[in-house]
């Protein structure tokens, strides 16, 4: 049976849908939009548009170049266009949340994000809603294959990798200290009394949506465990959601930008620490890949985070199960998206649905029976 070994499917670029755009028509539409949105820029021209066939599986991303005259000076810049999709990886995805997160964090010290140019909800422009942000120059740690095996991070000196890792954890810690009142648009009171319970209710709903009437004993058992063990103290604090090194851009060894708000919520910092842990293990210890010297382990990441924020991480056992549960559900959603395209062999699709690494972690964390081979070892997290 094909082995699902890591998180690469999440952002592999393997198409979950066929996107076809006329480059010239898209260029003209964006040129008109830029001119209307930025009327102080004269003679504005969109000079190049790059239309990747795929941009990961969660969204469509376009790249464009623009030139204009401002105050008598000729200028040019690059931009990123994030386009909504009718078949997002995530249920109830809201592109306006992404744009608003960039706007809010752009006002926070020490959390670098791209500047948002504008949000467009008129679907007649590109066929879907979209927002535009300035392009940030830098490099992103490789996701597929993992940066631990090849690429620019792999080629750094261990001392430089240590600086890069520390800088990443410091930015994440600053993110966790953002006043939740500044991101009140993430509050979902209809789902629960606090941010963590709201996110739990959301993901239970997502799991039901993904299942489409199918049952999975591992998912069911994990949900039952989560309901029974949710921490009694309410938590409402910002959580990045998809917290991991490949969602950061670096300029030199400094963080140049934080990306990806598909899973942003108010479930709190521990939610991110657990997600960082399972995503880290899925591309290192769990698949027999040696960690690069200088890149801190999940234990070291949690300890460094604790030093930075001045408190102990709480209820990590709960959050590790919760992170694995979300991963298992996402992988099942991916199995349906890929299955609809015929881009994967049926055996691999079945493996994604019934024995993905999220499920394998749950089996080990909760000591559950499982009819499939467990090939992704859970290394544990002892702080």
Short mmCIF file of C-alpha atoms in Angstrom, two decimals:
data_model
loop_
_atom_site.label_atom_id
_atom_site.label_comp_id
_atom_site.label_asym_id
_atom_site.label_seq_id
_atom_site.Cartn_x
_atom_site.Cartn_y
_atom_site.Cartn_z
CA UNK A 1 0.00 0.00 0.00
CA UNK A 2 1.40 3.47 -0.81
CA UNK A 3 2.82 5.23 2.24
CA UNK A 4 1.58 8.69 3.21
CA UNK A 5 4.73 9.95 4.87
CA UNK A 6 4.42 13.65 5.60
CA UNK A 7 2.57 16.92 5.21
CA UNK A 8 3.75 17.51 1.68
CA UNK A 9 0.30 16.92 0.22
CA UNK A 10 -1.03 20.01 2.00
CA UNK A 11 1.08 22.43 -0.03
CA UNK A 12 2.54 20.18 -2.70
CA UNK A 13 1.09 22.10 -5.59
CA UNK A 14 -0.56 18.95 -6.89
CA UNK A 15 -3.68 20.29 -8.60
CA UNK A 16 -7.03 19.73 -6.95
CA UNK A 17 -8.73 21.61 -9.77
CA UNK A 18 -7.84 22.82 -13.25
CA UNK A 19 -7.37 26.57 -13.41
CA UNK A 20 -7.26 28.20 -16.80
CA UNK A 21 -7.11 31.94 -17.29
CA UNK A 22 -6.48 34.02 -20.36
CA UNK A 23 -3.25 35.90 -19.47
CA UNK A 24 -4.07 38.98 -21.51
CA UNK A 25 -7.64 39.21 -20.27
CA UNK A 26 -6.40 38.82 -16.70
CA UNK A 27 -3.74 41.49 -17.23
CA UNK A 28 -6.31 43.97 -18.55
CA UNK A 29 -8.72 43.24 -15.69
CA UNK A 30 -6.02 43.78 -13.09
CA UNK A 31 -4.79 46.93 -14.81
CA UNK A 32 -8.29 48.40 -14.66
CA UNK A 33 -8.63 47.37 -11.03
CA UNK A 34 -5.27 48.86 -10.00
CA UNK A 35 -6.05 52.13 -11.79
CA UNK A 36 -9.39 52.45 -10.00
CA UNK A 37 -8.00 51.41 -6.62
CA UNK A 38 -4.90 53.64 -6.80
CA UNK A 39 -6.05 56.73 -8.72
CA UNK A 40 -3.06 58.79 -7.55
CA UNK A 41 -0.83 56.62 -9.73
CA UNK A 42 -0.87 57.91 -13.29
CA UNK A 43 -0.14 55.92 -16.46
CA UNK A 44 -0.47 52.70 -14.48
CA UNK A 45 0.26 49.56 -16.47
CA UNK A 46 0.23 45.95 -15.45
CA UNK A 47 3.17 44.73 -17.47
CA UNK A 48 3.31 41.04 -16.61
CA UNK A 49 1.03 38.44 -15.06
CA UNK A 50 2.14 34.98 -14.05
CA UNK A 51 -0.62 32.41 -13.92
CA UNK A 52 0.69 29.27 -12.21
CA UNK A 53 -1.39 26.21 -13.01
CA UNK A 54 -1.38 25.45 -9.30
CA UNK A 55 -0.68 27.40 -6.14
CA UNK A 56 -0.92 24.77 -3.45
CA UNK A 57 -4.31 23.29 -2.73
CA UNK A 58 -5.89 25.95 -0.56
CA UNK A 59 -6.08 28.89 -2.93
CA UNK A 60 -5.23 30.35 -6.30
CA UNK A 61 -2.38 32.83 -6.42
CA UNK A 62 -1.44 35.14 -9.28
CA UNK A 63 1.72 37.21 -9.55
CA UNK A 64 1.88 40.49 -11.42
CA UNK A 65 4.18 43.43 -12.13
CA UNK A 66 2.98 47.01 -12.38
CA UNK A 67 4.59 50.29 -13.44
CA UNK A 68 3.29 53.84 -12.99
CA UNK A 69 4.23 57.47 -12.47
CA UNK A 70 3.81 59.10 -9.08
CA UNK A 71 4.79 62.70 -8.26
CA UNK A 72 6.66 62.79 -11.54
CA UNK A 73 8.76 59.74 -10.71
CA UNK A 74 8.57 56.45 -12.63
CA UNK A 75 7.98 53.51 -10.29
CA UNK A 76 7.36 49.78 -10.48
CA UNK A 77 6.58 46.95 -8.06
CA UNK A 78 5.48 43.35 -7.84
CA UNK A 79 2.20 42.17 -6.36
CA UNK A 80 0.52 38.96 -5.24
CA UNK A 81 -3.15 38.37 -6.01
CA UNK A 82 -4.97 35.86 -3.80
CA UNK A 83 -8.11 34.61 -5.55
CA UNK A 84 -11.05 32.94 -3.82
CA UNK A 85 -12.11 29.46 -4.88
CA UNK A 86 -15.41 27.60 -4.99
CA UNK A 87 -13.71 24.43 -3.71
CA UNK A 88 -11.33 25.53 -0.98
CA UNK A 89 -9.52 22.93 1.05
CA UNK A 90 -11.09 24.51 4.14
CA UNK A 91 -14.79 24.73 4.93
CA UNK A 92 -16.27 28.22 5.28
CA UNK A 93 -13.01 29.82 4.12
CA UNK A 94 -13.24 33.61 4.04
CA UNK A 95 -10.67 35.48 2.00
CA UNK A 96 -11.52 38.74 3.75
CA UNK A 97 -10.11 37.26 6.95
CA UNK A 98 -6.72 36.88 5.28
CA UNK A 99 -6.70 40.46 4.10
CA UNK A 100 -7.78 41.73 7.52
CA UNK A 101 -5.11 39.67 9.29
CA UNK A 102 -2.43 41.26 7.12
CA UNK A 103 -3.85 44.72 7.84
CA UNK A 104 -4.00 44.18 11.61
CA UNK A 105 -0.58 42.56 11.91
CA UNK A 106 0.95 45.23 9.70
CA UNK A 107 0.40 47.60 12.62
CA UNK A 108 2.05 45.28 15.16
CA UNK A 109 5.77 45.70 15.91
CA UNK A 110 8.02 42.77 15.11
CA UNK A 111 5.52 40.80 13.00
CA UNK A 112 6.41 41.37 9.34
CA UNK A 113 3.60 40.85 6.83
CA UNK A 114 2.93 42.05 3.27
CA UNK A 115 1.05 45.33 2.89
CA UNK A 116 -2.49 44.91 1.54
CA UNK A 117 -3.34 47.04 -1.51
CA UNK A 118 -7.04 46.27 -1.57
CA UNK A 119 -9.84 43.71 -1.32
CA UNK A 120 -12.29 43.13 -4.16
CA UNK A 121 -15.62 41.38 -3.61
CA UNK A 122 -17.00 42.09 -7.09
CA UNK A 123 -16.69 38.70 -8.77
CA UNK A 124 -17.03 40.19 -12.24
CA UNK A 125 -13.38 41.30 -12.23
CA UNK A 126 -11.66 37.89 -12.01
CA UNK A 127 -14.61 35.54 -11.59
CA UNK A 128 -14.09 35.30 -7.81
CA UNK A 129 -13.37 37.66 -4.94
CA UNK A 130 -9.69 38.48 -4.45
CA UNK A 131 -7.27 40.68 -2.59
CA UNK A 132 -3.94 42.15 -3.61
CA UNK A 133 -0.83 42.58 -1.49
CA UNK A 134 2.65 43.85 -2.15
CA UNK A 135 5.16 41.17 -3.06
CA UNK A 136 7.80 40.56 -0.41
CA UNK A 137 11.25 39.51 -1.54
CA UNK A 138 12.83 36.62 0.29
CA UNK A 139 13.14 32.85 0.50
CA UNK A 140 10.80 30.26 1.99
CA UNK A 141 12.03 26.99 3.56
CA UNK A 142 11.18 24.10 1.27
CA UNK A 143 8.13 22.02 2.04
CA UNK A 144 8.34 19.38 -0.69
CA UNK A 145 10.90 17.94 -0.37
CA UNK A 146 11.41 18.94 3.28
CA UNK A 147 14.05 21.61 3.87
CA UNK A 148 15.83 19.13 6.16
CA UNK A 149 16.88 17.15 3.09
CA UNK A 150 17.74 19.77 0.46
CA UNK A 151 17.55 23.45 -0.44
CA UNK A 152 18.87 26.74 0.87
CA UNK A 153 18.18 26.05 4.55
CA UNK A 154 19.94 22.71 4.21
CA UNK A 155 22.96 24.51 2.74
CA UNK A 156 23.32 27.02 5.61
CA UNK A 157 25.92 26.66 8.32
CA UNK A 158 24.47 25.16 11.52
CA UNK A 159 25.07 28.42 13.39
CA UNK A 160 23.07 30.32 10.76
CA UNK A 161 20.25 27.79 10.90
CA UNK A 162 20.11 28.29 14.67
CA UNK A 163 19.68 32.04 14.19
CA UNK A 164 16.96 31.46 11.58
CA UNK A 165 15.08 29.09 13.89
CA UNK A 166 15.32 31.45 16.87
CA UNK A 167 14.07 34.34 14.76
CA UNK A 168 11.10 32.25 13.62
CA UNK A 169 10.11 31.28 17.17
CA UNK A 170 10.45 34.90 18.30
CA UNK A 171 8.04 36.09 15.61
CA UNK A 172 5.57 33.37 16.54
CA UNK A 173 5.80 34.39 20.20
CA UNK A 174 5.10 38.03 19.26
CA UNK A 175 2.09 36.88 17.27
CA UNK A 176 0.74 35.10 20.33
CA UNK A 177 0.95 38.30 22.36
CA UNK A 178 -1.30 40.30 20.02
CA UNK A 179 -4.32 41.61 21.90
CA UNK A 180 -7.25 39.36 20.83
CA UNK A 181 -9.47 42.44 20.82
CA UNK A 182 -7.58 43.57 17.72
CA UNK A 183 -8.72 40.45 15.88
CA UNK A 184 -12.27 40.41 17.23
CA UNK A 185 -13.49 39.51 13.73
CA UNK A 186 -12.24 35.98 14.50
CA UNK A 187 -14.67 35.64 17.40
CA UNK A 188 -17.48 33.14 16.71
CA UNK A 189 -19.70 33.35 19.80
CA UNK A 190 -22.42 31.23 18.19
CA UNK A 191 -19.98 28.30 18.37
CA UNK A 192 -18.96 28.52 22.00
CA UNK A 193 -18.09 30.66 25.01
CA UNK A 194 -14.36 31.00 24.27
CA UNK A 195 -11.95 30.81 21.35
CA UNK A 196 -10.78 27.24 21.91
CA UNK A 197 -14.27 25.82 22.23
CA UNK A 198 -15.36 27.79 19.19
CA UNK A 199 -12.53 26.28 17.15
CA UNK A 200 -13.33 22.79 18.42
CA UNK A 201 -16.97 23.19 17.38
CA UNK A 202 -15.83 24.46 13.99
CA UNK A 203 -13.57 21.47 13.37
CA UNK A 204 -16.18 18.99 14.53
CA UNK A 205 -18.44 20.54 11.91
CA UNK A 206 -15.65 20.36 9.32
CA UNK A 207 -15.12 16.67 10.09
CA UNK A 208 -18.83 15.98 9.53
CA UNK A 209 -18.73 17.96 6.27
CA UNK A 210 -15.69 16.03 5.07
CA UNK A 211 -17.12 12.65 6.10
CA UNK A 212 -20.27 13.04 3.94
CA UNK A 213 -21.97 10.28 5.88
CA UNK A 214 -18.92 8.04 6.05
CA UNK A 215 -17.64 6.88 9.43
CA UNK A 216 -14.05 6.62 10.59
CA UNK A 217 -13.41 4.96 13.96
CA UNK A 218 -10.20 6.90 14.64
CA UNK A 219 -11.80 10.28 13.94
CA UNK A 220 -14.85 9.33 16.01
CA UNK A 221 -12.75 8.17 18.97
CA UNK A 222 -10.59 11.29 18.84
CA UNK A 223 -13.62 13.56 18.78
CA UNK A 224 -15.08 11.77 21.78
CA UNK A 225 -11.75 12.17 23.64
CA UNK A 226 -11.49 15.86 22.78
CA UNK A 227 -15.00 16.57 24.05
CA UNK A 228 -14.19 14.82 27.31
CA UNK A 229 -10.80 16.47 27.87
CA UNK A 230 -11.18 20.07 26.72
CA UNK A 231 -9.37 22.26 29.29
CA UNK A 232 -11.84 23.71 31.82
CA UNK A 233 -10.34 27.19 31.72
CA UNK A 234 -11.56 29.15 28.71
CA UNK A 235 -8.96 30.26 26.14
CA UNK A 236 -9.42 33.17 23.74
CA UNK A 237 -6.10 34.20 22.21
CA UNK A 238 -4.72 34.48 18.72
CA UNK A 239 -3.52 31.30 17.03
CA UNK A 240 -1.74 31.44 13.67
CA UNK A 241 -3.23 28.09 12.70
CA UNK A 242 -0.76 26.67 10.19
CA UNK A 243 2.31 27.42 12.28
CA UNK A 244 5.47 26.08 10.65
CA UNK A 245 8.72 27.25 9.10
CA UNK A 246 7.54 26.85 5.47
CA UNK A 247 4.90 29.51 6.15
CA UNK A 248 7.59 32.09 6.84
CA UNK A 249 9.66 34.03 4.33
CA UNK A 250 13.21 34.99 5.21
CA UNK A 251 15.48 37.75 4.02
CA UNK A 252 18.90 36.57 5.03
CA UNK A 253 18.25 34.98 8.42
CA UNK A 254 15.54 37.44 9.44
CA UNK A 255 11.83 36.78 9.06
CA UNK A 256 10.59 38.93 6.15
CA UNK A 257 6.94 37.87 6.24
CA UNK A 258 4.44 35.59 7.96
CA UNK A 259 1.93 33.91 5.66
CA UNK A 260 -1.13 31.67 5.59
CA UNK A 261 -4.23 32.40 7.66
CA UNK A 262 -6.45 29.55 6.43
CA UNK A 263 -6.64 28.13 9.96
CA UNK A 264 -6.30 31.32 12.00
CA UNK A 265 -8.51 31.33 15.10
CA UNK A 266 -8.66 32.24 18.77
CA UNK A 267 -7.70 28.80 20.13
CA UNK A 268 -4.54 30.16 21.76
CA UNK A 269 -0.79 29.73 21.54
CA UNK A 270 -0.69 26.10 22.64
CA UNK A 271 -2.72 25.23 19.58
CA UNK A 272 0.12 26.58 17.45
CA UNK A 273 2.86 24.89 19.48
CA UNK A 274 1.14 21.54 19.01
CA UNK A 275 0.64 22.11 15.28
CA UNK A 276 4.28 23.13 14.89
CA UNK A 277 5.22 19.89 16.68
CA UNK A 278 3.21 17.47 14.55
CA UNK A 279 4.19 19.21 11.32
CA UNK A 280 7.84 19.14 12.36
CA UNK A 281 7.81 15.47 13.29
CA UNK A 282 5.99 14.54 10.08
CA UNK A 283 9.02 15.62 8.03
CA UNK A 284 11.76 14.47 10.41
CA UNK A 285 11.70 11.79 13.13
CA UNK A 286 8.47 10.16 12.01
CA UNK A 287 9.88 9.34 8.58
CA UNK A 288 13.48 8.72 9.56
CA UNK A 289 14.86 12.05 8.32
CA UNK A 290 17.66 13.51 10.42
CA UNK A 291 16.96 16.98 11.78
CA UNK A 292 19.32 19.65 10.52
CA UNK A 293 21.72 20.85 13.21
CA UNK A 294 20.63 24.31 14.34
CA UNK A 295 16.91 23.77 13.73
CA UNK A 296 15.45 23.34 17.17
CA UNK A 297 13.34 20.30 17.97
CA UNK A 298 9.72 20.73 19.08
CA UNK A 299 10.86 20.42 22.69
CA UNK A 300 13.42 23.18 22.16
CA UNK A 301 10.82 25.27 20.32
CA UNK A 302 8.37 25.05 23.23
CA UNK A 303 11.09 25.84 25.76
CA UNK A 304 12.28 28.85 23.77
CA UNK A 305 8.68 30.05 23.40
CA UNK A 306 8.20 29.76 27.17
CA UNK A 307 11.29 31.90 27.75
CA UNK A 308 10.02 34.54 25.34
CA UNK A 309 6.46 34.85 26.67
CA UNK A 310 7.32 34.29 30.33
CA UNK A 311 4.94 31.45 31.10
CA UNK A 312 4.66 27.68 30.83
CA UNK A 313 2.80 26.08 27.96
CA UNK A 314 -0.39 24.47 29.22
CA UNK A 315 -2.45 21.43 28.22
CA UNK A 316 -0.08 20.35 25.46
CA UNK A 317 -1.33 16.75 25.68
CA UNK A 318 -4.79 17.95 24.71
CA UNK A 319 -3.50 20.18 21.92
CA UNK A 320 -1.31 17.46 20.40
CA UNK A 321 -4.40 15.27 20.03
CA UNK A 322 -6.34 18.22 18.66
CA UNK A 323 -3.62 19.04 16.12
CA UNK A 324 -3.47 15.41 14.97
CA UNK A 325 -7.27 15.33 14.69
CA UNK A 326 -7.29 18.41 12.44
CA UNK A 327 -4.52 16.93 10.30
CA UNK A 328 -6.45 13.70 9.89
CA UNK A 329 -9.57 15.60 8.79
CA UNK A 330 -7.60 17.78 6.35
CA UNK A 331 -6.03 14.69 4.79
CA UNK A 332 -9.44 13.14 4.32
CA UNK A 333 -10.60 16.31 2.60
CA UNK A 334 -7.54 16.13 0.36
CA UNK A 335 -8.38 12.55 -0.56
CA UNK A 336 -11.71 13.76 -1.94
CA UNK A 337 -10.20 16.73 -3.79
CA UNK A 338 -7.48 14.63 -5.38
CA UNK A 339 -9.84 11.75 -6.04
CA UNK A 340 -12.05 14.06 -8.10
CA UNK A 341 -9.13 14.92 -10.41
CA UNK A 342 -7.74 11.45 -11.05
CA UNK A 343 -4.29 12.91 -10.24
CA UNK A 344 -3.51 10.08 -7.78
CA UNK A 345 -3.80 6.34 -7.87
CA UNK A 346 -6.90 4.99 -6.10
CA UNK A 347 -4.71 3.16 -3.58
CA UNK A 348 -3.04 6.42 -2.56
CA UNK A 349 -6.39 8.17 -2.27
CA UNK A 350 -7.62 5.39 0.01
CA UNK A 351 -4.46 5.69 2.11
CA UNK A 352 -5.05 9.42 2.54
CA UNK A 353 -8.60 8.76 3.68
CA UNK A 354 -8.04 5.83 6.04
CA UNK A 355 -4.40 5.81 7.17
CA UNK A 356 -2.98 9.31 6.85
CA UNK A 357 -0.34 10.55 9.28
CA UNK A 358 -2.88 12.46 11.39
CA UNK A 359 -4.77 9.24 11.99
CA UNK A 360 -1.55 7.37 12.72
CA UNK A 361 -0.57 9.94 15.34
CA UNK A 362 -4.02 9.68 16.93
CA UNK A 363 -3.79 5.90 17.09
CA UNK A 364 -0.54 6.20 19.05
CA UNK A 365 -1.51 9.16 21.22
CA UNK A 366 -4.82 7.60 22.30
CA UNK A 367 -3.83 3.91 22.11
CA UNK A 368 -6.58 3.12 19.61
CA UNK A 369 -7.10 -0.07 17.60
CA UNK A 370 -6.27 0.39 13.94
CA UNK A 371 -6.50 -2.13 11.08
CA UNK A 372 -3.81 -0.40 9.04
CA UNK A 373 -0.02 -0.43 9.44
CA UNK A 374 1.39 2.40 11.54
CA UNK A 375 4.47 3.64 9.72
CA UNK A 376 4.64 7.20 11.11
CA UNK A 377 6.19 6.90 14.57
CA UNK A 378 5.05 9.43 17.17
CA UNK A 379 8.26 10.59 18.97
CA UNK A 380 6.45 12.20 21.91
CA UNK A 381 6.88 15.65 23.45
CA UNK A 382 8.29 15.69 26.98
CA UNK A 383 8.94 19.25 28.16
#
